[in-house]
Amino acid sequence: FPAILCCLEAWADTPGLTHFSGLVGHQGAYGCRLYCPVKGRHRHGSPQYYPAHLKPHNYNVRSCDHADVDVSFIPPGTTSQYLTNLLCLLQSPNDTQYKFRRAATGIVRPSILLGLAPEHCLSIPRCFVPDMMHLVSLNLTDLLVSLWRGSMDCEKPDSRAQWDWAVLQGDVWK
């Protein structure tokens, strides 16, 4: 996995950072790489979570139907909350409790960075930095282009043929 580890921060793409952080990754219920307390949402019957800050219409998936999240006021993850949750995870008495606590805390295992002396690393989770390269140059671009072209996957009763905002089609796109 491509990653750079320096004395202050851990840089990696989103899947690669999970090797350093010990966090669940971006598809987990608490998948924020900065360990913020915002819980994701998933489709009924699907284990994959998405960081959907606005609650979809007619959405009633148990434990994911929380209110909209104001992105202007998302508190950062704290070292004390991380360490409290890590201790809870490590004290799991059995595999069932481990899986439950992993989902509830967003932690899979202790971060390898806990082995560094504190003077060599920022505190966890502050040492994990956002993945701006993928967000700006890959993910956001892919999302916007697929929205404008009307080529994004959708589920019934939604229909791409009814998307009046998909403007880069036919001769216009050429």
Tab-separated table of N, CA and C in Angstrom:
chain	number	residue	atom	x	y	z
A	1	PHE	N	0.841	-1.182	0.000
A	1	PHE	CA	0.000	0.000	0.000
A	1	PHE	C	0.880	1.236	0.000
A	2	PRO	N	0.501	2.230	-0.805
A	2	PRO	CA	1.330	3.434	-0.873
A	2	PRO	C	1.116	4.282	0.373
A	3	ALA	N	2.166	4.573	1.069
A	3	ALA	CA	2.037	5.385	2.282
A	3	ALA	C	3.364	6.041	2.617
A	4	ILE	N	3.266	7.141	3.308
A	4	ILE	CA	4.446	7.840	3.793
A	4	ILE	C	4.237	8.051	5.291
A	5	LEU	N	5.205	7.697	6.084
A	5	LEU	CA	5.124	7.909	7.516
A	5	LEU	C	6.240	8.858	7.906
A	6	CYS	N	5.874	10.000	8.444
A	6	CYS	CA	6.901	10.928	8.897
A	6	CYS	C	6.785	11.075	10.406
A	7	CYS	N	7.608	11.888	10.969
A	7	CYS	CA	7.632	11.986	12.426
A	7	CYS	C	6.387	12.661	12.989
A	8	LEU	N	5.601	13.321	12.175
A	8	LEU	CA	4.443	14.026	12.696
A	8	LEU	C	3.107	13.468	12.231
A	9	GLU	N	3.044	12.948	11.020
A	9	GLU	CA	1.769	12.567	10.443
A	9	GLU	C	1.870	11.239	9.708
A	10	ALA	N	0.719	10.574	9.546
A	10	ALA	CA	0.641	9.362	8.739
A	10	ALA	C	-0.176	9.696	7.493
A	11	TRP	N	0.448	9.575	6.331
A	11	TRP	CA	-0.210	9.854	5.057
A	11	TRP	C	-0.373	8.541	4.301
A	12	ALA	N	-1.548	8.326	3.746
A	12	ALA	CA	-1.783	7.144	2.924
A	12	ALA	C	-3.117	7.321	2.229
A	13	ASP	N	-3.348	6.508	1.199
A	13	ASP	CA	-4.690	6.537	0.627
A	13	ASP	C	-5.623	5.896	1.651
A	14	THR	N	-6.917	6.038	1.424
A	14	THR	CA	-7.889	5.607	2.423
A	14	THR	C	-7.760	4.136	2.802
A	15	PRO	N	-7.697	3.201	1.848
A	15	PRO	CA	-7.518	1.802	2.260
A	15	PRO	C	-6.165	1.557	2.931
A	16	GLY	N	-5.111	2.222	2.474
A	16	GLY	CA	-3.785	2.023	3.040
A	16	GLY	C	-3.658	2.522	4.464
A	17	LEU	N	-4.387	3.583	4.793
A	17	LEU	CA	-4.266	4.141	6.141
A	17	LEU	C	-4.780	3.181	7.207
A	18	THR	N	-5.705	2.304	6.848
A	18	THR	CA	-6.225	1.363	7.845
A	18	THR	C	-5.116	0.491	8.427
A	19	HIS	N	-4.041	0.268	7.662
A	19	HIS	CA	-2.915	-0.524	8.166
A	19	HIS	C	-2.168	0.219	9.279
A	20	PHE	N	-2.130	1.548	9.183
A	20	PHE	CA	-1.495	2.349	10.228
A	20	PHE	C	-2.441	2.627	11.385
A	21	SER	N	-3.675	2.974	11.039
A	21	SER	CA	-4.609	3.482	12.048
A	21	SER	C	-5.269	2.394	12.877
A	22	GLY	N	-5.526	1.242	12.282
A	22	GLY	CA	-6.271	0.195	12.977
A	22	GLY	C	-7.761	0.476	12.981
A	23	LEU	N	-8.200	1.479	12.204
A	23	LEU	CA	-9.619	1.815	12.124
A	23	LEU	C	-10.306	0.971	11.055
A	24	VAL	N	-11.634	0.965	11.048
A	24	VAL	CA	-12.390	0.076	10.169
A	24	VAL	C	-12.286	0.414	8.689
A	25	GLY	N	-11.977	1.628	8.346
A	25	GLY	CA	-11.926	2.011	6.944
A	25	GLY	C	-13.204	2.716	6.520
A	26	HIS	N	-13.188	3.247	5.321
A	26	HIS	CA	-14.252	4.146	4.878
A	26	HIS	C	-15.609	3.480	4.666
A	27	GLN	N	-15.697	2.170	4.664
A	27	GLN	CA	-16.986	1.507	4.479
A	27	GLN	C	-17.603	1.038	5.791
A	28	GLY	N	-16.964	1.366	6.912
A	28	GLY	CA	-17.490	0.991	8.215
A	28	GLY	C	-18.504	1.996	8.737
A	29	ALA	N	-19.234	1.613	9.770
A	29	ALA	CA	-20.246	2.497	10.355
A	29	ALA	C	-19.622	3.809	10.819
A	30	TYR	N	-18.456	3.724	11.436
A	30	TYR	CA	-17.694	4.918	11.827
A	30	TYR	C	-16.418	4.914	11.001
A	31	GLY	N	-16.538	5.272	9.741
A	31	GLY	CA	-15.459	5.118	8.782
A	31	GLY	C	-14.610	6.342	8.543
A	32	CYS	N	-14.780	7.391	9.324
A	32	CYS	CA	-13.988	8.607	9.125
A	32	CYS	C	-12.536	8.349	9.484
A	33	ARG	N	-11.636	8.670	8.593
A	33	ARG	CA	-10.214	8.445	8.838
A	33	ARG	C	-9.669	9.385	9.900
A	34	LEU	N	-10.435	10.439	10.248
A	34	LEU	CA	-10.031	11.368	11.303
A	34	LEU	C	-10.701	11.029	12.628
A	35	TYR	N	-11.440	9.916	12.648
A	35	TYR	CA	-12.122	9.391	13.822
A	35	TYR	C	-13.174	10.353	14.375
A	36	CYS	N	-13.890	11.029	13.480
A	36	CYS	CA	-14.991	11.881	13.933
A	36	CYS	C	-16.166	10.985	14.346
A	37	PRO	N	-17.069	11.499	15.161
A	37	PRO	CA	-18.131	10.651	15.717
A	37	PRO	C	-19.362	10.485	14.827
A	38	VAL	N	-19.277	10.848	13.558
A	38	VAL	CA	-20.439	10.760	12.669
A	38	VAL	C	-20.599	9.328	12.158
A	39	LYS	N	-21.772	8.781	12.378
A	39	LYS	CA	-22.058	7.422	11.912
A	39	LYS	C	-22.569	7.467	10.471
A	40	GLY	N	-22.124	6.502	9.663
A	40	GLY	CA	-22.579	6.410	8.283
A	40	GLY	C	-23.966	5.792	8.197
A	41	ARG	N	-24.426	5.622	6.985
A	41	ARG	CA	-25.722	4.990	6.724
A	41	ARG	C	-25.515	3.887	5.694
A	42	HIS	N	-26.374	2.871	5.732
A	42	HIS	CA	-26.291	1.827	4.720
A	42	HIS	C	-27.688	1.484	4.217
A	43	ARG	N	-27.717	0.865	3.046
A	43	ARG	CA	-28.993	0.390	2.492
A	43	ARG	C	-29.436	-0.834	3.263
A	44	HIS	N	-30.724	-1.042	3.313
A	44	HIS	CA	-31.270	-2.201	4.006
A	44	HIS	C	-30.667	-3.482	3.427
A	45	GLY	N	-30.096	-4.308	4.288
A	45	GLY	CA	-29.514	-5.578	3.868
A	45	GLY	C	-28.089	-5.491	3.364
A	46	SER	N	-27.519	-4.301	3.312
A	46	SER	CA	-26.147	-4.136	2.828
A	46	SER	C	-25.224	-3.820	3.999
A	47	PRO	N	-24.062	-4.462	4.071
A	47	PRO	CA	-23.152	-4.187	5.182
A	47	PRO	C	-22.285	-2.939	4.978
A	48	GLN	N	-22.242	-2.410	3.757
A	48	GLN	CA	-21.378	-1.278	3.447
A	48	GLN	C	-22.038	0.034	3.857
A	49	TYR	N	-21.310	0.849	4.606
A	49	TYR	CA	-21.807	2.156	5.049
A	49	TYR	C	-21.291	3.249	4.132
A	50	TYR	N	-22.050	4.340	4.065
A	50	TYR	CA	-21.684	5.511	3.283
A	50	TYR	C	-21.757	6.735	4.195
A	51	PRO	N	-20.881	7.706	3.994
A	51	PRO	CA	-20.929	8.899	4.844
A	51	PRO	C	-21.995	9.886	4.358
A	52	ALA	N	-23.239	9.463	4.349
A	52	ALA	CA	-24.347	10.307	3.903
A	52	ALA	C	-24.778	11.208	5.050
A	53	HIS	N	-24.514	12.484	4.927
A	53	HIS	CA	-24.820	13.423	6.006
A	53	HIS	C	-26.286	13.830	6.026
A	54	LEU	N	-26.959	13.751	4.892
A	54	LEU	CA	-28.384	14.054	4.845
A	54	LEU	C	-29.173	12.753	4.834
A	55	LYS	N	-30.191	12.691	5.651
A	55	LYS	CA	-31.012	11.485	5.729
A	55	LYS	C	-31.875	11.390	4.467
A	56	PRO	N	-31.777	10.294	3.727
A	56	PRO	CA	-32.592	10.142	2.509
A	56	PRO	C	-34.091	10.114	2.838
A	57	HIS	N	-34.891	10.501	1.850
A	57	HIS	CA	-36.348	10.474	2.014
A	57	HIS	C	-36.814	9.031	2.202
A	58	ASN	N	-37.804	8.839	3.050
A	58	ASN	CA	-38.383	7.522	3.325
A	58	ASN	C	-37.328	6.504	3.742
A	59	TYR	N	-36.358	6.943	4.504
A	59	TYR	CA	-35.254	6.087	4.949
A	59	TYR	C	-35.514	5.656	6.384
A	60	ASN	N	-35.542	4.348	6.612
A	60	ASN	CA	-35.797	3.857	7.961
A	60	ASN	C	-34.982	2.596	8.275
A	61	VAL	N	-33.693	2.645	7.998
A	61	VAL	CA	-32.811	1.529	8.320
A	61	VAL	C	-32.417	1.652	9.790
A	62	ARG	N	-32.754	0.630	10.563
A	62	ARG	CA	-32.510	0.662	12.002
A	62	ARG	C	-31.044	0.967	12.327
A	63	SER	N	-30.828	1.819	13.272
A	63	SER	CA	-29.543	2.286	13.792
A	63	SER	C	-28.790	3.208	12.826
A	64	CYS	N	-29.377	3.496	11.669
A	64	CYS	CA	-28.744	4.413	10.711
A	64	CYS	C	-29.655	5.581	10.356
A	65	ASP	N	-30.836	5.651	10.960
A	65	ASP	CA	-31.798	6.686	10.549
A	65	ASP	C	-31.715	7.933	11.431
A	66	HIS	N	-30.485	8.282	11.840
A	66	HIS	CA	-30.272	9.481	12.634
A	66	HIS	C	-30.563	10.738	11.800
A	67	ALA	N	-30.694	11.853	12.476
A	67	ALA	CA	-31.011	13.119	11.806
A	67	ALA	C	-29.870	13.556	10.889
A	68	ASP	N	-30.150	14.559	10.061
A	68	ASP	CA	-29.128	15.138	9.198
A	68	ASP	C	-27.940	15.606	10.041
A	69	VAL	N	-26.765	15.579	9.434
A	69	VAL	CA	-25.546	16.022	10.102
A	69	VAL	C	-25.125	17.351	9.491
A	70	ASP	N	-24.968	18.359	10.321
A	70	ASP	CA	-24.492	19.663	9.855
A	70	ASP	C	-22.976	19.584	9.717
A	71	VAL	N	-22.476	19.579	8.496
A	71	VAL	CA	-21.040	19.392	8.267
A	71	VAL	C	-20.213	20.578	8.756
A	72	SER	N	-20.859	21.693	9.084
A	72	SER	CA	-20.139	22.842	9.628
A	72	SER	C	-19.735	22.629	11.077
A	73	PHE	N	-20.364	21.650	11.737
A	73	PHE	CA	-20.126	21.457	13.166
A	73	PHE	C	-19.808	20.009	13.519
A	74	ILE	N	-18.982	19.376	12.737
A	74	ILE	CA	-18.571	18.006	13.058
A	74	ILE	C	-17.369	18.083	13.989
A	75	PRO	N	-17.512	17.571	15.207
A	75	PRO	CA	-16.376	17.636	16.129
A	75	PRO	C	-15.275	16.669	15.697
A	76	PRO	N	-14.032	17.042	15.922
A	76	PRO	CA	-12.934	16.136	15.566
A	76	PRO	C	-12.857	14.967	16.548
A	77	GLY	N	-12.234	13.904	16.091
A	77	GLY	CA	-11.982	12.781	16.985
A	77	GLY	C	-10.954	13.185	18.027
A	78	THR	N	-11.073	12.634	19.210
A	78	THR	CA	-10.133	12.986	20.277
A	78	THR	C	-9.325	11.763	20.694
A	79	THR	N	-8.149	12.021	21.197
A	79	THR	CA	-7.294	10.948	21.673
A	79	THR	C	-7.948	10.209	22.830
A	80	SER	N	-8.573	10.938	23.738
A	80	SER	CA	-9.181	10.278	24.893
A	80	SER	C	-10.320	9.353	24.468
A	81	GLN	N	-11.137	9.777	23.509
A	81	GLN	CA	-12.225	8.918	23.043
A	81	GLN	C	-11.663	7.692	22.318
A	82	TYR	N	-10.621	7.901	21.511
A	82	TYR	CA	-9.980	6.785	20.819
A	82	TYR	C	-9.454	5.767	21.831
A	83	LEU	N	-8.731	6.225	22.839
A	83	LEU	CA	-8.137	5.310	23.822
A	83	LEU	C	-9.202	4.599	24.660
A	84	THR	N	-10.270	5.317	25.004
A	84	THR	CA	-11.378	4.692	25.737
A	84	THR	C	-12.015	3.590	24.903
A	85	ASN	N	-12.271	3.896	23.633
A	85	ASN	CA	-12.883	2.903	22.741
A	85	ASN	C	-11.946	1.738	22.455
A	86	LEU	N	-10.664	2.019	22.315
A	86	LEU	CA	-9.686	0.948	22.087
A	86	LEU	C	-9.649	-0.005	23.285
A	87	LEU	N	-9.642	0.536	24.482
A	87	LEU	CA	-9.649	-0.303	25.677
A	87	LEU	C	-10.900	-1.176	25.720
A	88	CYS	N	-12.048	-0.579	25.387
A	88	CYS	CA	-13.304	-1.348	25.336
A	88	CYS	C	-13.184	-2.500	24.343
A	89	LEU	N	-12.633	-2.219	23.159
A	89	LEU	CA	-12.469	-3.253	22.133
A	89	LEU	C	-11.531	-4.358	22.617
A	90	LEU	N	-10.413	-3.979	23.201
A	90	LEU	CA	-9.417	-4.956	23.635
A	90	LEU	C	-9.905	-5.824	24.794
A	91	GLN	N	-10.876	-5.345	25.523
A	91	GLN	CA	-11.424	-6.111	26.638
A	91	GLN	C	-12.622	-6.967	26.229
A	92	SER	N	-12.844	-7.117	24.939
A	92	SER	CA	-13.948	-7.952	24.462
A	92	SER	C	-13.754	-9.381	24.965
A	93	PRO	N	-14.750	-9.944	25.629
A	93	PRO	CA	-14.588	-11.285	26.197
A	93	PRO	C	-14.705	-12.419	25.183
A	94	ASN	N	-15.272	-12.127	24.002
A	94	ASN	CA	-15.430	-13.176	22.988
A	94	ASN	C	-15.541	-12.530	21.610
A	95	ASP	N	-15.579	-13.362	20.590
A	95	ASP	CA	-15.600	-12.867	19.213
A	95	ASP	C	-16.874	-12.095	18.904
A	96	THR	N	-17.994	-12.513	19.445
A	96	THR	CA	-19.263	-11.809	19.209
A	96	THR	C	-19.182	-10.393	19.757
A	97	GLN	N	-18.684	-10.250	20.974
A	97	GLN	CA	-18.548	-8.922	21.576
A	97	GLN	C	-17.503	-8.088	20.826
A	98	TYR	N	-16.432	-8.715	20.362
A	98	TYR	CA	-15.423	-8.004	19.579
A	98	TYR	C	-16.055	-7.403	18.326
A	99	LYS	N	-16.830	-8.194	17.588
A	99	LYS	CA	-17.465	-7.698	16.362
A	99	LYS	C	-18.452	-6.575	16.659
A	100	PHE	N	-19.206	-6.722	17.730
A	100	PHE	CA	-20.155	-5.678	18.125
A	100	PHE	C	-19.409	-4.390	18.479
A	101	ARG	N	-18.348	-4.510	19.274
A	101	ARG	CA	-17.586	-3.333	19.698
A	101	ARG	C	-16.791	-2.718	18.554
A	102	ARG	N	-16.345	-3.537	17.634
A	102	ARG	CA	-15.656	-3.016	16.443
A	102	ARG	C	-16.597	-2.117	15.646
A	103	ALA	N	-17.837	-2.574	15.456
A	103	ALA	CA	-18.824	-1.767	14.730
A	103	ALA	C	-19.195	-0.508	15.510
A	104	ALA	N	-19.265	-0.624	16.832
A	104	ALA	CA	-19.686	0.505	17.659
A	104	ALA	C	-18.598	1.555	17.857
A	105	THR	N	-17.330	1.153	17.727
A	105	THR	CA	-16.227	2.087	17.975
A	105	THR	C	-15.506	2.530	16.709
A	106	GLY	N	-15.591	1.740	15.647
A	106	GLY	CA	-14.841	2.057	14.440
A	106	GLY	C	-13.381	1.644	14.516
A	107	ILE	N	-13.036	0.842	15.505
A	107	ILE	CA	-11.650	0.395	15.681
A	107	ILE	C	-11.581	-1.117	15.473
A	108	VAL	N	-10.603	-1.568	14.696
A	108	VAL	CA	-10.388	-2.990	14.447
A	108	VAL	C	-9.295	-3.541	15.359
A	109	ARG	N	-8.231	-2.755	15.528
A	109	ARG	CA	-7.070	-3.179	16.309
A	109	ARG	C	-6.297	-1.924	16.731
A	110	PRO	N	-5.362	-2.059	17.649
A	110	PRO	CA	-4.549	-0.900	18.033
A	110	PRO	C	-3.720	-0.406	16.840
A	111	SER	N	-3.543	0.879	16.763
A	111	SER	CA	-2.710	1.449	15.709
A	111	SER	C	-1.256	1.068	15.932
A	112	ILE	N	-0.570	0.750	14.848
A	112	ILE	CA	0.860	0.450	14.934
A	112	ILE	C	1.632	1.667	15.419
A	113	LEU	N	1.059	2.852	15.231
A	113	LEU	CA	1.734	4.079	15.644
A	113	LEU	C	1.763	4.250	17.159
A	114	LEU	N	0.967	3.469	17.877
A	114	LEU	CA	1.022	3.524	19.340
A	114	LEU	C	2.376	3.047	19.854
A	115	GLY	N	3.118	2.335	19.020
A	115	GLY	CA	4.433	1.852	19.407
A	115	GLY	C	5.523	2.901	19.312
A	116	LEU	N	5.215	4.045	18.679
A	116	LEU	CA	6.208	5.116	18.586
A	116	LEU	C	6.204	5.940	19.865
A	117	ALA	N	7.338	6.468	20.202
A	117	ALA	CA	7.413	7.370	21.355
A	117	ALA	C	6.589	8.621	21.043
A	118	PRO	N	5.892	9.178	22.030
A	118	PRO	CA	5.028	10.338	21.797
A	118	PRO	C	5.730	11.522	21.147
A	119	GLU	N	7.017	11.688	21.382
A	119	GLU	CA	7.720	12.822	20.782
A	119	GLU	C	7.967	12.636	19.284
A	120	HIS	N	7.688	11.445	18.755
A	120	HIS	CA	7.900	11.176	17.334
A	120	HIS	C	6.612	11.185	16.512
A	121	CYS	N	5.494	11.375	17.138
A	121	CYS	CA	4.226	11.272	16.411
A	121	CYS	C	3.181	12.157	17.075
A	122	LEU	N	2.341	12.784	16.270
A	122	LEU	CA	1.184	13.480	16.823
A	122	LEU	C	0.277	12.449	17.478
A	123	SER	N	-0.578	12.880	18.348
A	123	SER	CA	-1.465	11.937	19.025
A	123	SER	C	-2.470	11.343	18.043
A	124	ILE	N	-2.895	10.143	18.344
A	124	ILE	CA	-3.917	9.471	17.545
A	124	ILE	C	-5.255	9.985	18.028
A	125	PRO	N	-6.154	10.380	17.179
A	125	PRO	CA	-6.207	10.258	15.729
A	125	PRO	C	-5.706	11.484	14.969
A	126	ARG	N	-5.142	12.469	15.673
A	126	ARG	CA	-4.721	13.709	15.009
A	126	ARG	C	-3.627	13.493	13.978
A	127	CYS	N	-2.877	12.410	14.075
A	127	CYS	CA	-1.782	12.177	13.128
A	127	CYS	C	-2.276	11.650	11.781
A	128	PHE	N	-3.558	11.271	11.682
A	128	PHE	CA	-4.099	10.777	10.415
A	128	PHE	C	-4.648	11.959	9.623
A	129	VAL	N	-4.157	12.145	8.422
A	129	VAL	CA	-4.547	13.315	7.634
A	129	VAL	C	-5.534	12.920	6.543
A	130	PRO	N	-6.353	13.893	6.093
A	130	PRO	CA	-7.330	13.600	5.028
A	130	PRO	C	-6.644	13.185	3.727
A	131	ASP	N	-7.340	12.426	2.943
A	131	ASP	CA	-6.839	11.933	1.658
A	131	ASP	C	-7.297	12.887	0.559
A	132	MET	N	-6.683	14.047	0.490
A	132	MET	CA	-7.127	15.086	-0.444
A	132	MET	C	-6.906	14.704	-1.905
A	133	MET	N	-5.847	13.971	-2.208
A	133	MET	CA	-5.578	13.626	-3.597
A	133	MET	C	-6.730	12.821	-4.193
A	134	HIS	N	-7.190	11.809	-3.477
A	134	HIS	CA	-8.284	11.009	-4.009
A	134	HIS	C	-9.601	11.776	-3.993
A	135	LEU	N	-9.839	12.549	-2.947
A	135	LEU	CA	-11.085	13.300	-2.856
A	135	LEU	C	-11.226	14.263	-4.020
A	136	VAL	N	-10.228	15.096	-4.236
A	136	VAL	CA	-10.329	16.150	-5.234
A	136	VAL	C	-10.102	15.641	-6.652
A	137	SER	N	-9.053	14.858	-6.865
A	137	SER	CA	-8.707	14.508	-8.236
A	137	SER	C	-9.368	13.244	-8.763
A	138	LEU	N	-9.803	12.355	-7.891
A	138	LEU	CA	-10.395	11.119	-8.386
A	138	LEU	C	-11.867	10.992	-8.001
A	139	ASN	N	-12.161	10.907	-6.735
A	139	ASN	CA	-13.523	10.620	-6.294
A	139	ASN	C	-14.513	11.709	-6.660
A	140	LEU	N	-14.195	12.950	-6.334
A	140	LEU	CA	-15.127	14.041	-6.603
A	140	LEU	C	-15.314	14.240	-8.104
A	141	THR	N	-14.232	14.181	-8.859
A	141	THR	CA	-14.316	14.328	-10.307
A	141	THR	C	-15.183	13.227	-10.911
A	142	ASP	N	-14.960	11.986	-10.513
A	142	ASP	CA	-15.742	10.864	-11.021
A	142	ASP	C	-17.217	11.021	-10.668
A	143	LEU	N	-17.495	11.452	-9.446
A	143	LEU	CA	-18.881	11.654	-9.020
A	143	LEU	C	-19.563	12.738	-9.854
A	144	LEU	N	-18.928	13.884	-9.993
A	144	LEU	CA	-19.554	14.988	-10.716
A	144	LEU	C	-19.759	14.662	-12.196
A	145	VAL	N	-18.760	14.084	-12.831
A	145	VAL	CA	-18.899	13.751	-14.256
A	145	VAL	C	-20.016	12.721	-14.458
A	146	SER	N	-20.091	11.719	-13.599
A	146	SER	CA	-21.159	10.723	-13.754
A	146	SER	C	-22.532	11.332	-13.464
A	147	LEU	N	-22.610	12.300	-12.572
A	147	LEU	CA	-23.882	13.007	-12.346
A	147	LEU	C	-24.270	13.833	-13.565
A	148	TRP	N	-23.336	14.619	-14.094
A	148	TRP	CA	-23.630	15.483	-15.236
A	148	TRP	C	-23.983	14.681	-16.481
A	149	ARG	N	-23.356	13.515	-16.641
A	149	ARG	CA	-23.623	12.689	-17.823
A	149	ARG	C	-24.831	11.784	-17.635
A	150	GLY	N	-25.321	11.647	-16.416
A	150	GLY	CA	-26.448	10.758	-16.162
A	150	GLY	C	-26.044	9.301	-16.273
A	151	SER	N	-24.814	8.982	-15.926
A	151	SER	CA	-24.333	7.613	-16.053
A	151	SER	C	-24.154	6.916	-14.695
A	152	MET	N	-24.550	7.581	-13.627
A	152	MET	CA	-24.425	7.001	-12.285
A	152	MET	C	-25.467	5.907	-12.101
A	153	ASP	N	-25.083	4.848	-11.396
A	153	ASP	CA	-26.038	3.778	-11.101
A	153	ASP	C	-27.165	4.306	-10.224
A	154	CYS	N	-28.350	3.777	-10.420
A	154	CYS	CA	-29.481	4.146	-9.576
A	154	CYS	C	-30.367	2.919	-9.398
A	155	GLU	N	-31.258	3.003	-8.442
A	155	GLU	CA	-32.149	1.888	-8.153
A	155	GLU	C	-33.590	2.318	-8.352
A	156	LYS	N	-34.446	1.362	-8.678
A	156	LYS	CA	-35.861	1.647	-8.875
A	156	LYS	C	-36.466	2.149	-7.576
A	157	PRO	N	-37.358	3.094	-7.631
A	157	PRO	CA	-38.075	3.601	-8.790
A	157	PRO	C	-37.361	4.733	-9.527
A	158	ASP	N	-36.142	5.100	-9.109
A	158	ASP	CA	-35.396	6.144	-9.793
A	158	ASP	C	-35.069	5.692	-11.216
A	159	SER	N	-34.973	6.653	-12.127
A	159	SER	CA	-34.663	6.330	-13.516
A	159	SER	C	-33.779	7.436	-14.091
A	160	ARG	N	-32.662	7.050	-14.692
A	160	ARG	CA	-31.766	8.041	-15.297
A	160	ARG	C	-32.461	8.824	-16.401
A	161	ALA	N	-33.436	8.240	-17.060
A	161	ALA	CA	-34.154	8.929	-18.134
A	161	ALA	C	-34.913	10.150	-17.615
A	162	GLN	N	-35.196	10.192	-16.323
A	162	GLN	CA	-35.938	11.312	-15.744
A	162	GLN	C	-35.035	12.374	-15.124
A	163	TRP	N	-33.730	12.212	-15.199
A	163	TRP	CA	-32.807	13.167	-14.601
A	163	TRP	C	-32.663	14.384	-15.507
A	164	ASP	N	-33.320	15.481	-15.183
A	164	ASP	CA	-33.240	16.681	-16.016
A	164	ASP	C	-31.932	17.443	-15.791
A	165	TRP	N	-31.196	17.095	-14.765
A	165	TRP	CA	-29.939	17.770	-14.482
A	165	TRP	C	-28.743	17.075	-15.135
A	166	ALA	N	-28.960	15.958	-15.802
A	166	ALA	CA	-27.880	15.262	-16.511
A	166	ALA	C	-27.725	15.946	-17.868
A	167	VAL	N	-26.816	16.927	-17.939
A	167	VAL	CA	-26.743	17.811	-19.104
A	167	VAL	C	-25.668	17.464	-20.116
A	168	LEU	N	-24.691	16.668	-19.767
A	168	LEU	CA	-23.596	16.375	-20.691
A	168	LEU	C	-23.889	15.068	-21.419
A	169	GLN	N	-24.884	15.118	-22.282
A	169	GLN	CA	-25.308	13.938	-23.030
A	169	GLN	C	-25.356	14.273	-24.517
A	170	GLY	N	-25.266	13.242	-25.325
A	170	GLY	CA	-25.395	13.415	-26.779
A	170	GLY	C	-24.363	14.356	-27.347
A	171	ASP	N	-24.793	15.222	-28.271
A	171	ASP	CA	-23.886	16.153	-28.939
A	171	ASP	C	-23.285	17.197	-28.001
A	172	VAL	N	-23.999	17.535	-26.943
A	172	VAL	CA	-23.477	18.518	-25.989
A	172	VAL	C	-22.181	18.011	-25.375
A	173	TRP	N	-22.137	16.731	-25.008
A	173	TRP	CA	-20.955	16.144	-24.399
A	173	TRP	C	-19.803	16.066	-25.386
A	174	LYS	N	-20.114	15.761	-26.652
A	174	LYS	CA	-19.054	15.678	-27.660
A	174	LYS	C	-18.407	17.026	-27.884
